[in-house]
XYZ file of C-alpha atoms in Angstrom:
592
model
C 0.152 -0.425 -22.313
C -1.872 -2.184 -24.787
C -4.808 -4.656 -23.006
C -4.289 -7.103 -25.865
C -0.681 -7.948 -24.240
C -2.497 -8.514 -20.488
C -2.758 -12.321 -19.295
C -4.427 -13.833 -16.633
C -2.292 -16.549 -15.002
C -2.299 -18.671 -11.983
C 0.071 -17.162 -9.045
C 3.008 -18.397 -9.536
C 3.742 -19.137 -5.764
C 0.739 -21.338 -6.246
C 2.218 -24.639 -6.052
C 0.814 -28.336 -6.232
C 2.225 -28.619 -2.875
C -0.365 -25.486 -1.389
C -3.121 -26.200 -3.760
C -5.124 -28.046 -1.250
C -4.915 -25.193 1.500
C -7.125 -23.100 -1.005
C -10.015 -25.557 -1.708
C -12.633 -23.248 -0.454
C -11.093 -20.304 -2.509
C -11.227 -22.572 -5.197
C -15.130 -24.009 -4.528
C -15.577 -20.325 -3.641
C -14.831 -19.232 -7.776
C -17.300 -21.171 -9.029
C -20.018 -18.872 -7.735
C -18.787 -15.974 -9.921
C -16.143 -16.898 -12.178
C -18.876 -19.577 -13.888
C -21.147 -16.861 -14.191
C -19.271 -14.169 -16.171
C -20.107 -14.363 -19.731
C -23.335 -15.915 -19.160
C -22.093 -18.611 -17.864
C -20.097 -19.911 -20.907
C -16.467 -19.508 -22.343
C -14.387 -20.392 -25.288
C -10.794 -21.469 -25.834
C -8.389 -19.188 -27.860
C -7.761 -20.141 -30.962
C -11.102 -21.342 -31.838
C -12.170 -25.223 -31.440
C -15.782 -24.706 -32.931
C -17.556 -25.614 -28.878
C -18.746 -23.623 -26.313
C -18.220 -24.468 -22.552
C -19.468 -23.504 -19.530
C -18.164 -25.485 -15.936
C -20.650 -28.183 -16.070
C -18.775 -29.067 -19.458
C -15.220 -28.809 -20.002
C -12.612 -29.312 -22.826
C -11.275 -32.581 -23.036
C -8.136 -32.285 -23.262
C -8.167 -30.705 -20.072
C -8.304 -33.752 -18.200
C -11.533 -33.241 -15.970
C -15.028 -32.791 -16.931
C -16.685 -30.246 -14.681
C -15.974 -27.396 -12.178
C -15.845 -29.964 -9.682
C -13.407 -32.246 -10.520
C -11.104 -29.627 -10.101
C -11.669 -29.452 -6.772
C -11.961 -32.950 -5.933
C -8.556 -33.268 -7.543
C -6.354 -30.932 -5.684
C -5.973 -33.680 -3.261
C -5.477 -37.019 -5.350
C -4.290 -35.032 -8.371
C -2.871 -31.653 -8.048
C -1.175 -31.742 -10.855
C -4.032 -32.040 -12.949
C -6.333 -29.992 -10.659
C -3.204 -27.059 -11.014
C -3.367 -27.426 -14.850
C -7.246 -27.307 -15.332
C -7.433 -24.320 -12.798
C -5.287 -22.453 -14.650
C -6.645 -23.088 -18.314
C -9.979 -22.025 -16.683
C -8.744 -18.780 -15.660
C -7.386 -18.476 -18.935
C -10.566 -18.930 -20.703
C -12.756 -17.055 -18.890
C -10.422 -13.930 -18.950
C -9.645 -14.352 -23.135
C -13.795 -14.895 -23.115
C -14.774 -11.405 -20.885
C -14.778 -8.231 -22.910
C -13.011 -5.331 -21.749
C -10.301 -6.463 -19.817
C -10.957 -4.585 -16.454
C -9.216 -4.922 -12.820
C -12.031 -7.257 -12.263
C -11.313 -9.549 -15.104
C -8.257 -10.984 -13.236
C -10.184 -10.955 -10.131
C -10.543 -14.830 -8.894
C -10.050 -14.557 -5.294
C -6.681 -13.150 -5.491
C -5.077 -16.463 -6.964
C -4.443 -15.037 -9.931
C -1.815 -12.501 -11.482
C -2.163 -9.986 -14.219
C 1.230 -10.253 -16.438
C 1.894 -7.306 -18.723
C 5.845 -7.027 -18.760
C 5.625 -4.906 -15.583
C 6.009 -7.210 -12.998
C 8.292 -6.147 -10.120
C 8.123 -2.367 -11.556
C 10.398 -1.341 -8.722
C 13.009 -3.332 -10.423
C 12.867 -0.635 -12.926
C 12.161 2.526 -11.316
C 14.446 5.332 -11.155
C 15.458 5.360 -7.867
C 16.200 1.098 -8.216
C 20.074 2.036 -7.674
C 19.363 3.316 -4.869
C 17.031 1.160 -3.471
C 17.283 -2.280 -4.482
C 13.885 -2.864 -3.033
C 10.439 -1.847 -3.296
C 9.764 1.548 -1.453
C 9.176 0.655 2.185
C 7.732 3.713 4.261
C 5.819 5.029 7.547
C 4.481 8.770 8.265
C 5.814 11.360 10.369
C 4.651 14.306 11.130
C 3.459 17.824 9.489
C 4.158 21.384 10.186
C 1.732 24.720 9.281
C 3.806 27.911 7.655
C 2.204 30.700 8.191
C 4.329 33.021 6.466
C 4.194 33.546 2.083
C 7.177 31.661 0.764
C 9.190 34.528 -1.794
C 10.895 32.572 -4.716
C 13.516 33.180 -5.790
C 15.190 34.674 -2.628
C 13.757 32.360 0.115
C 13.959 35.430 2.373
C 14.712 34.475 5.829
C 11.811 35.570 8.642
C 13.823 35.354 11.250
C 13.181 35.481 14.831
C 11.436 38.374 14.651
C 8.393 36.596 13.224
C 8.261 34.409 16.329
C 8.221 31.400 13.678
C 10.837 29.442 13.250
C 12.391 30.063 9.660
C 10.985 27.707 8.120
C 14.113 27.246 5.200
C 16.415 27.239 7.890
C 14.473 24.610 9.592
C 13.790 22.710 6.215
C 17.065 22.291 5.368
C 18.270 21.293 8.751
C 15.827 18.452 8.437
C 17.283 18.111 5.090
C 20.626 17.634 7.090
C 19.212 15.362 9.378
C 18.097 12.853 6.579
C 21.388 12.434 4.823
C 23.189 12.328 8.267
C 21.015 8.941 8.864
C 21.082 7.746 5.209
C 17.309 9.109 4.023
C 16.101 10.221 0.917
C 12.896 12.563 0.745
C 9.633 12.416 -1.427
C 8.024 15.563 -0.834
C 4.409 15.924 -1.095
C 2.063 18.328 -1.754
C -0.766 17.488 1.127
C -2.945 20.420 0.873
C -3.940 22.652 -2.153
C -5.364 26.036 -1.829
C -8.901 25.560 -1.525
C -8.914 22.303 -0.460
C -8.765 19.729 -3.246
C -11.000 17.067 -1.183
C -13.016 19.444 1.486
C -11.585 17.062 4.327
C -9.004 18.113 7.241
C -6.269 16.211 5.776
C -6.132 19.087 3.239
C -5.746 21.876 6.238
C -9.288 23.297 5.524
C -12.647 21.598 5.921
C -15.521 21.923 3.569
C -18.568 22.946 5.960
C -20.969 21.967 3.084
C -22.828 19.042 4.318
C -22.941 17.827 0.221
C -20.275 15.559 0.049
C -20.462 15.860 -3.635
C -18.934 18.968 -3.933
C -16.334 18.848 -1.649
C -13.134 19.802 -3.495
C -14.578 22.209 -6.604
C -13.649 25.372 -4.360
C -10.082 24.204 -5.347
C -10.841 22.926 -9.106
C -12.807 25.540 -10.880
C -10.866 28.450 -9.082
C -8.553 29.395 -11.685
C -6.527 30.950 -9.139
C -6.674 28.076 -6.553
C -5.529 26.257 -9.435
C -3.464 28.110 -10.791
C -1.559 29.009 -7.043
C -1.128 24.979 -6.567
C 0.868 25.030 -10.267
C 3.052 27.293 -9.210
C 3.486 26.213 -5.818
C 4.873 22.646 -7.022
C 7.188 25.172 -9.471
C 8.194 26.312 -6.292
C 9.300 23.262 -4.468
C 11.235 22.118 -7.605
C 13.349 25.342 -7.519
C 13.407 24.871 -3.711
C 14.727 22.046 -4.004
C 17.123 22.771 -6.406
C 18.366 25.595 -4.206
C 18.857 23.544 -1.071
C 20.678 21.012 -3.048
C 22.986 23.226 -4.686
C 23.469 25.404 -1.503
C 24.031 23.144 1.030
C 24.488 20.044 -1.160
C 21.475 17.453 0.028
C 21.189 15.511 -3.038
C 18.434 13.207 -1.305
C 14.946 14.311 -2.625
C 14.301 11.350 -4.825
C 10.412 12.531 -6.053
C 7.738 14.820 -5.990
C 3.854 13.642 -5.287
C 1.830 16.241 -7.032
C -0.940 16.645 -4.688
C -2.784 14.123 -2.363
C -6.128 12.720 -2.533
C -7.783 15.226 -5.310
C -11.531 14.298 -4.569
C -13.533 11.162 -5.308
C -16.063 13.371 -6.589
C -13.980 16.013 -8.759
C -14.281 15.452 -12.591
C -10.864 12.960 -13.216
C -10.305 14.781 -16.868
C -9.703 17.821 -15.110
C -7.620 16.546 -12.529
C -5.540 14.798 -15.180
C -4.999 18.167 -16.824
C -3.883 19.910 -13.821
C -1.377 17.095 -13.243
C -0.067 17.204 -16.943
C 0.338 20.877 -16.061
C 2.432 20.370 -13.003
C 4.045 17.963 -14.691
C 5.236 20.350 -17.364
C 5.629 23.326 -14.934
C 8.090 20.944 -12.306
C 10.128 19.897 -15.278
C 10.937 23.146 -16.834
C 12.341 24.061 -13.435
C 13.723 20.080 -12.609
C 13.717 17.960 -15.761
C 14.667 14.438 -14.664
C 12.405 15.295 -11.303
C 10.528 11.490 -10.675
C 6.821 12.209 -10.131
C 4.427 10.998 -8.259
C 0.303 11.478 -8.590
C -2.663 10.253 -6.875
C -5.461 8.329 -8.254
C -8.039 10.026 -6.513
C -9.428 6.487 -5.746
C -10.459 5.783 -8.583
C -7.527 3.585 -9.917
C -9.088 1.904 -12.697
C -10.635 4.634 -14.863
C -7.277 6.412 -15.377
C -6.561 3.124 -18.085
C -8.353 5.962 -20.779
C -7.112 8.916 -19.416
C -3.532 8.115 -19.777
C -3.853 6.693 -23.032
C -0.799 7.998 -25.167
C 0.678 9.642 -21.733
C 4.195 11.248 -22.576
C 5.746 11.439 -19.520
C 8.345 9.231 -18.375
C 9.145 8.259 -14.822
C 5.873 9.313 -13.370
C 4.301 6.569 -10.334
C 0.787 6.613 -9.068
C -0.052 6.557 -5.725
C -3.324 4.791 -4.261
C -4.311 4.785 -0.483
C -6.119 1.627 1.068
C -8.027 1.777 4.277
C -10.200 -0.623 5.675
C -11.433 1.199 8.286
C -13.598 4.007 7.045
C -16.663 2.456 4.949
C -19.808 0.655 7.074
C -19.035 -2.372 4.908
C -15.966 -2.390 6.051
C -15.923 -1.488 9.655
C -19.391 -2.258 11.046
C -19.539 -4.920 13.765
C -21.326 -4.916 17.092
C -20.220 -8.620 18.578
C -16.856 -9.992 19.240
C -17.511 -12.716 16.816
C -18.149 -10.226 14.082
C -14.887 -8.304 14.914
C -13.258 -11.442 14.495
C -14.969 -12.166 11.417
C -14.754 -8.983 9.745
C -10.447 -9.271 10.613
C -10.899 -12.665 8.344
C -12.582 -10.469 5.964
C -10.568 -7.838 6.004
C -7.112 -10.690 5.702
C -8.549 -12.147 2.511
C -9.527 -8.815 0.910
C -5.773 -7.484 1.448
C -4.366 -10.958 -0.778
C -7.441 -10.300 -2.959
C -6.490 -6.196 -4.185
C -3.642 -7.648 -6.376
C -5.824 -7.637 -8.854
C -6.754 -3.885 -8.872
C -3.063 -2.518 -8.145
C -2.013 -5.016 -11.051
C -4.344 -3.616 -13.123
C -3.122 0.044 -12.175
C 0.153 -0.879 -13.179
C -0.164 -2.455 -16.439
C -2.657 -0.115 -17.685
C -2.124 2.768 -16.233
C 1.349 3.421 -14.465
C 3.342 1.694 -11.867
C 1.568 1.922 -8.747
C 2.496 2.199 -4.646
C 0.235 2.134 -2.033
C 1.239 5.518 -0.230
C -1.079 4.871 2.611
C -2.906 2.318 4.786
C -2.874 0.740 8.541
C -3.517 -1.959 10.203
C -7.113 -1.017 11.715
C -10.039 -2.597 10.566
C -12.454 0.490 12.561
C -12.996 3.904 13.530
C -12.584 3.770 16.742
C -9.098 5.792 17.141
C -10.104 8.989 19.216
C -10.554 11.846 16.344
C -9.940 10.145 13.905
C -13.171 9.928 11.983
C -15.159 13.629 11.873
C -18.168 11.867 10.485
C -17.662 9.026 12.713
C -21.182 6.640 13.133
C -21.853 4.280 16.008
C -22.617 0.713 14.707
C -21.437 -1.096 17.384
C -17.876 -1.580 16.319
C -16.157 0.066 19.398
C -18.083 -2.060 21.654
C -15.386 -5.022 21.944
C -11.985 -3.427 21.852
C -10.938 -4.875 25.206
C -11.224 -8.511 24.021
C -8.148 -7.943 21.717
C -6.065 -6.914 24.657
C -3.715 -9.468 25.401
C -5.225 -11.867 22.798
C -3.012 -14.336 21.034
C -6.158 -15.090 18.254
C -6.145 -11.190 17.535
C -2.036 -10.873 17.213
C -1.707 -13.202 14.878
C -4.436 -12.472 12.732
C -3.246 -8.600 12.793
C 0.349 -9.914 11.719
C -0.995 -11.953 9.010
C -3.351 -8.906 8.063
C -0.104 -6.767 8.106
C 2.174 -9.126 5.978
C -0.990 -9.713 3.362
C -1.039 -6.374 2.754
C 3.011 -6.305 2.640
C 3.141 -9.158 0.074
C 0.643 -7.492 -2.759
C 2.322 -3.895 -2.129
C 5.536 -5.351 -2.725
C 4.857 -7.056 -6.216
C 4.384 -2.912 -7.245
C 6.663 -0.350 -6.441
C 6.315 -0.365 -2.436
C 4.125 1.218 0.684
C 3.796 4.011 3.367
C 2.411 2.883 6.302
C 0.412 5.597 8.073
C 2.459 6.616 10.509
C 5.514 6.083 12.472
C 4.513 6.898 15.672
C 1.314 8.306 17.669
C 2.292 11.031 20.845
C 3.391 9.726 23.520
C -0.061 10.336 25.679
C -1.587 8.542 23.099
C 0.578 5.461 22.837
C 0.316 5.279 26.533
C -3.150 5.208 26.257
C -5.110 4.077 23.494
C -5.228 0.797 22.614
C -5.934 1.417 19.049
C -2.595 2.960 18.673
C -0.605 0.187 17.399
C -2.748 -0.006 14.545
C -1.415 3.261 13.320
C 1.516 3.173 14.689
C 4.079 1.282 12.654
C 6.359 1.702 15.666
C 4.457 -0.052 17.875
C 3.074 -2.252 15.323
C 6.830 -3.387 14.965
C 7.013 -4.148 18.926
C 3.785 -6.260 19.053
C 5.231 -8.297 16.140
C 2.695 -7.619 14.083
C 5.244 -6.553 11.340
C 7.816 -8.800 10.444
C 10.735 -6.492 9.335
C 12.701 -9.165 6.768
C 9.386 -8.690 4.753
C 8.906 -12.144 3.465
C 6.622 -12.343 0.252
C 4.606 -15.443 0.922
C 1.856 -14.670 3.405
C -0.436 -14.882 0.713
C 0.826 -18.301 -0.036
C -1.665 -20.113 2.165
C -4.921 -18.415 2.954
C -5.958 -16.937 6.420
C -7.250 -19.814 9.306
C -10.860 -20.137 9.287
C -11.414 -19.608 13.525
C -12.510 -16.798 14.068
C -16.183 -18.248 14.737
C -14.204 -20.071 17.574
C -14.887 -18.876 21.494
C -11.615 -17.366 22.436
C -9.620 -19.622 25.579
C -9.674 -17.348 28.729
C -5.895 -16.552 27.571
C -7.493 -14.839 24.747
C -6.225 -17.592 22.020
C -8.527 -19.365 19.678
C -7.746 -22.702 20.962
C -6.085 -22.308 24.295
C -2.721 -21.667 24.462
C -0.303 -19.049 25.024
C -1.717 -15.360 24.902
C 1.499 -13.230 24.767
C 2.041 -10.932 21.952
C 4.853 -11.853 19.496
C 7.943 -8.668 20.227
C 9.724 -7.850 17.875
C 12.497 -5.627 18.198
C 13.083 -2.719 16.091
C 16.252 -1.642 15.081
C 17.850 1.030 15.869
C 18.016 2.282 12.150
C 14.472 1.926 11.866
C 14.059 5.018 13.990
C 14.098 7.935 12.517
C 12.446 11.062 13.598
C 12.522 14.599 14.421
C 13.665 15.692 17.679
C 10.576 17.247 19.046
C 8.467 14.040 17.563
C 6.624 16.183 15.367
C 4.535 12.994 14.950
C 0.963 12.661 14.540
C -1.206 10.276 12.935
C -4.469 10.444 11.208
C -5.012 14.076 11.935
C -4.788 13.106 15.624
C -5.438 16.177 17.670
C -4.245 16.605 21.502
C -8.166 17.047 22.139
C -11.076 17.832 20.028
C -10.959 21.660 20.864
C -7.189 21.297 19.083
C -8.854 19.720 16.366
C -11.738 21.606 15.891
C -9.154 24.952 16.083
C -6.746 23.415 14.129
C -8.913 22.800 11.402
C -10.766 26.838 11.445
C -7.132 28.317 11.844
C -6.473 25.928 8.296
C -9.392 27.677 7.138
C -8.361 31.374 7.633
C -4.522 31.214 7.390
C -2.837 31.711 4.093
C -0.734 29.200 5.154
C 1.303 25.588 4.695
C 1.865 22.400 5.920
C 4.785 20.144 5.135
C 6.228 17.288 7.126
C 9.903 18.218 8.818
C 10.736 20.090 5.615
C 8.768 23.265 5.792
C 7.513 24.816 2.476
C 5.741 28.219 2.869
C 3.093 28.884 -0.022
C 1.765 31.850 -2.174
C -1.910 31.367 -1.423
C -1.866 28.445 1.625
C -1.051 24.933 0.931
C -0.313 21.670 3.288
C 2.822 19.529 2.307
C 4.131 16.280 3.429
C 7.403 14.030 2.139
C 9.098 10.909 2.588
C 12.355 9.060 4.040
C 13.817 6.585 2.523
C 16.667 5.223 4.120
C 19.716 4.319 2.268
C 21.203 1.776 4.111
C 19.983 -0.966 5.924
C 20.611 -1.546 9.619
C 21.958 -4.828 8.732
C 24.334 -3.387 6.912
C 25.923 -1.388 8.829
C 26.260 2.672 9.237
C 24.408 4.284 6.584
C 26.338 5.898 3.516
C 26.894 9.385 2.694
C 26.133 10.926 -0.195
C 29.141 11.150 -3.085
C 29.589 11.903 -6.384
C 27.678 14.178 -9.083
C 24.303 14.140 -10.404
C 22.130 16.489 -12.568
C 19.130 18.318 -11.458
C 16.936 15.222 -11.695
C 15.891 12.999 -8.716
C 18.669 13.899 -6.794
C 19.414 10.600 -5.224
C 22.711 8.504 -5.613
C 24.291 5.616 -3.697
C 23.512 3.620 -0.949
C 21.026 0.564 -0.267
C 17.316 0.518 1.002
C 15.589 0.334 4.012
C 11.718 1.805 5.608
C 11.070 4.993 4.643
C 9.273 8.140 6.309
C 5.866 9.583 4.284
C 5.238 12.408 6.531
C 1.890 13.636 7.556
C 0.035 15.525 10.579
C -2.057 18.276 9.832
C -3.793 20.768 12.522
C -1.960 19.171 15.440
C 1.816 20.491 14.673
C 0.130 23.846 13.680
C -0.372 24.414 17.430
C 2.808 23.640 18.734
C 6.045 25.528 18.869
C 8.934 24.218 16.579
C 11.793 22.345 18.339
């Protein structure tokens, strides 16, 4: 879309009536917002002055930066006014209109005509909600996958056949009212060098993690054709055994940081083209390769239509992020970490207006590391060193359901979320504490998730206690420390027998995950989540349940009526949906 349509307003949701709760956000933007632009900014059109905070229009009511504030308690009117025209001015005033240029402490919105984009995405019929989904679980295929027979192994093999199996699980999902995104998870070659991709790089250069995938022409090249693949396959399961629910396709996951972005562009532009020859109206989606932003060029003039990018946010990964070695820091970085997940409206809205429509395909509620194998570089900075305080904590509950429904809120106003992952094994659950942060399962039963999925937690910004002593009940203030339940329902639940569930690459043990992850290196094989894909030259593949129906409504709806080759998805309602995931851990264990 063209930047010159892009404007900066005020949140909406931002009221006279909330304005004072956000007095230190607002104090807070002076520090930066008055310094863009050298500290000066003009009004459009033209008035012949210059202004900077200490000296503001007149018309404007107040004269400085600070009146504003002082005013959002005697006047909010005026204060709400002023605020606004600032943000307006200083946005008009900064060249090249950025993510960052809407960036004032995520009380602003970037309006481009796209607002709501799930309102207009192809699978809105269907839905009539933003995509809402969690991870399940991945399988390895060890066998080549022949197109266009889809010969049958048999038991013979001592596999399960995987199309057999696939298209069971294909059953399984339209008996309980899901659609399927499928996902490519792991390219031949690795496209990122990490075990997420079934193969890790041993090259201690970061840097280069990923090229063994991107200039092999015939890792390349396999990975085209293997998306070919799963369009035909998934043409031939629907017209075989009539599963019409496989609403999109995600191209490949997490292509490197590192890997040069014009090339990964082209390779999706040629998947794009190769899926579509085989399934033309096929909805695509593609990952940004975290770096959101700098596709705005690359997708200048971009002739594909119905085609969704996918970003994944952590905040558990980076030092910045995750490094604390007291209990007050832990509590302080969880503040941190609530007013960061308000504040990333500003990049996704960016992604969507000048780029595509965005979801967030993965993130989690943990703000560390600490999950057992979960981290292969993991460093020690002291953040594991106060998990037991948030045991039975009231304080840490309800700042992990307000960190939950913050992030809920801003990847709502794009096209929806996957939360990473359904559910943890059972040992683990049991177990390790850390669980429920990855599990939105359990996450659900702590009532950390509230499943109506109200849109105003970012409405008022997150309390300020976390410098507080916690009461001996584990509250900041004394009070009662039992954790919020909430109880799932029953539709919510959706699995396959065997919980092929794993999160994060979660081994049984690091000798699994060390095997797992040498087997993914010698094995011409695949991964896929419940549907099983088998591969030319070894790939990893994931997808997605989306439920039709909610459990509110009543029994989920079958499938009915026609539909051309094309998404593949008619009737029915929304509800969460199932990203699926698991890498080395399924690979050791015998199908159900």
């Amino acid at each position: 879309m063209d930047p010159g349509s892009f404007r900066c307003k005020l949140d909406p949701k931002l009221t006279e009536k909330d304005l004072p709760f956000f007095i230190p956000d607002i104090q807070g933007t002076w520090g930066s917002a008055c310094g863009r632009n050298r500290g000066v900014f003009v009004v459009q059109p033209p008035d012949g002055h210059t202004y900077d905070c200490g000296n503001m229009p007149a018309d404007w009511g107040v004269s400085n930066a600070a009146d504003i504030a002082n005013l959002t308690k005697t006047q909010p009117s005026v204060a709400l006014k002023a605020y606004g025209n600032f943000v307006d001015a200083v946005y008009n005033t900064t060249i090249g209109k950025t993510a960052a240029a809407c960036d004032f402490d995520g009380l602003t919105v970037l309006t481009c005509g796209r607002e709501e984009p799930w309102r207009t995405a192809p699978w809105y019929d269907q839905l009539k909600a933003p995509i809402r989904a969690v991870n399940i679980g991945g399988l390895f295929v060890l066998e080549r996958w022949i197109v266009p027979t889809f010969t049958s192994w048999g038991d013979d093999s001592g596999i399960r056949d995987q199309h057999s199996f696939s298209e069971k699980c294909g059953e399984l999902g339209t008996d309980a009212g899901l659609y399927v995104i499928l996902d490519l998870h792991g390219a031949p070659g690795s496209q990122n060098g990490l075990d997420n991709s079934g193969l890790t790089s041993p090259d201690p250069n970061e840097i280069v993690w990923g090229e063994t995938w991107m200039y092999s022409p015939e890792n390349n090249g396999n990975t085209v054709r293997i998306l070919a693949a799963m369009a035909e396959y998934i043409n031939h399961i629907e017209d075989s055994f009539g599963l019409d629910n496989i609403m999109a396709l995600e191209l490949l996951n997490e292509p490197w940081a590192h890997l040069d972005l014009g090339r990964v562009r082209d390779f999706y532009v040629t998947s794009i083209t190769a899926v579509r020859l085989v399934r033309p109206l096929m909805p695509i989606i593609i990952h940004d390769s975290f770096r959101g932003p700098m596709w705005a060029t690359l997708m200048k003039n971009f002739p594909y239509k119905d085609i969704v990018m996918d970003t994944h946010i952590y905040h558990g990964f980076n030092p910045a992020d995750l490094s604390s070695d007291t209990a007050v820091g832990d509590r302080q970085k969880m503040y941190v970490h609530e007013r960061m997940a308000c504040s990333y409206t500003s990049m996704l809205r960016y992604q969507t207006c000048a780029v595509l429509p965005v979801m967030v395909g993965e993130w989690s509620l943990a703000v560390d590391n600490c999950m057992p194998w979960l981290d292969s570089k993991f460093a020690d900075f002291g953040q594991c060193d106060h998990l037991a305080e948030r045991e039975g904590s009231s304080w840490w509950s309800e700042h992990t359901r307000s960190f939950a429904m913050r992030q809920i809120d801003r990847y709502e106003r794009e096209m929806g979320w996957a939360f990473w992952t359904w559910k943890l094994e059972d040992h683990l659950e049991k177990n390790e504490p850390a669980s429920k942060y990855w599990s939105f399962s359990m996450a659900v039963e702590h009532g950390f998730i509230d499943l109506d999925f109200p849109n105003d937690a970012c409405v008022h910004p997150p309390a300020t206690d976390w410098a507080e002593p916690l009461g001996t009940d584990g509250s900041g203030s004394g009070g009662d420390a039992n954790l919020v339940a909430a109880q799932a329902p029953s539709g919510v639940t959706a699995r396959v027998d065997g919980n092929a569930a794993a999160a994060v690459g979660v081994s049984h043990s690091p000798e699994e995950a060390q095997r797992g992850s040498q087997e993914g290196a010698s094995s011409p094989g695949a991964m896929l989540g419940l549907v099983l894909l088998g591969a030319m030259a070894g790939a990893l593949a994931t997808f997605l349940l989306v439920r039709r129906k909610a459990a509110s409504q009543g029994a989920s709806s079958s499938a009915s009526g026609g539909a051309e080759k094309g998404g593949g998805h008619r009737g029915g309602g929304w509800m969460p949906a199932v990203f699926s995931s698991g890498y080395d851990t399924i690979g050791q264990q015998s199908l159900p």
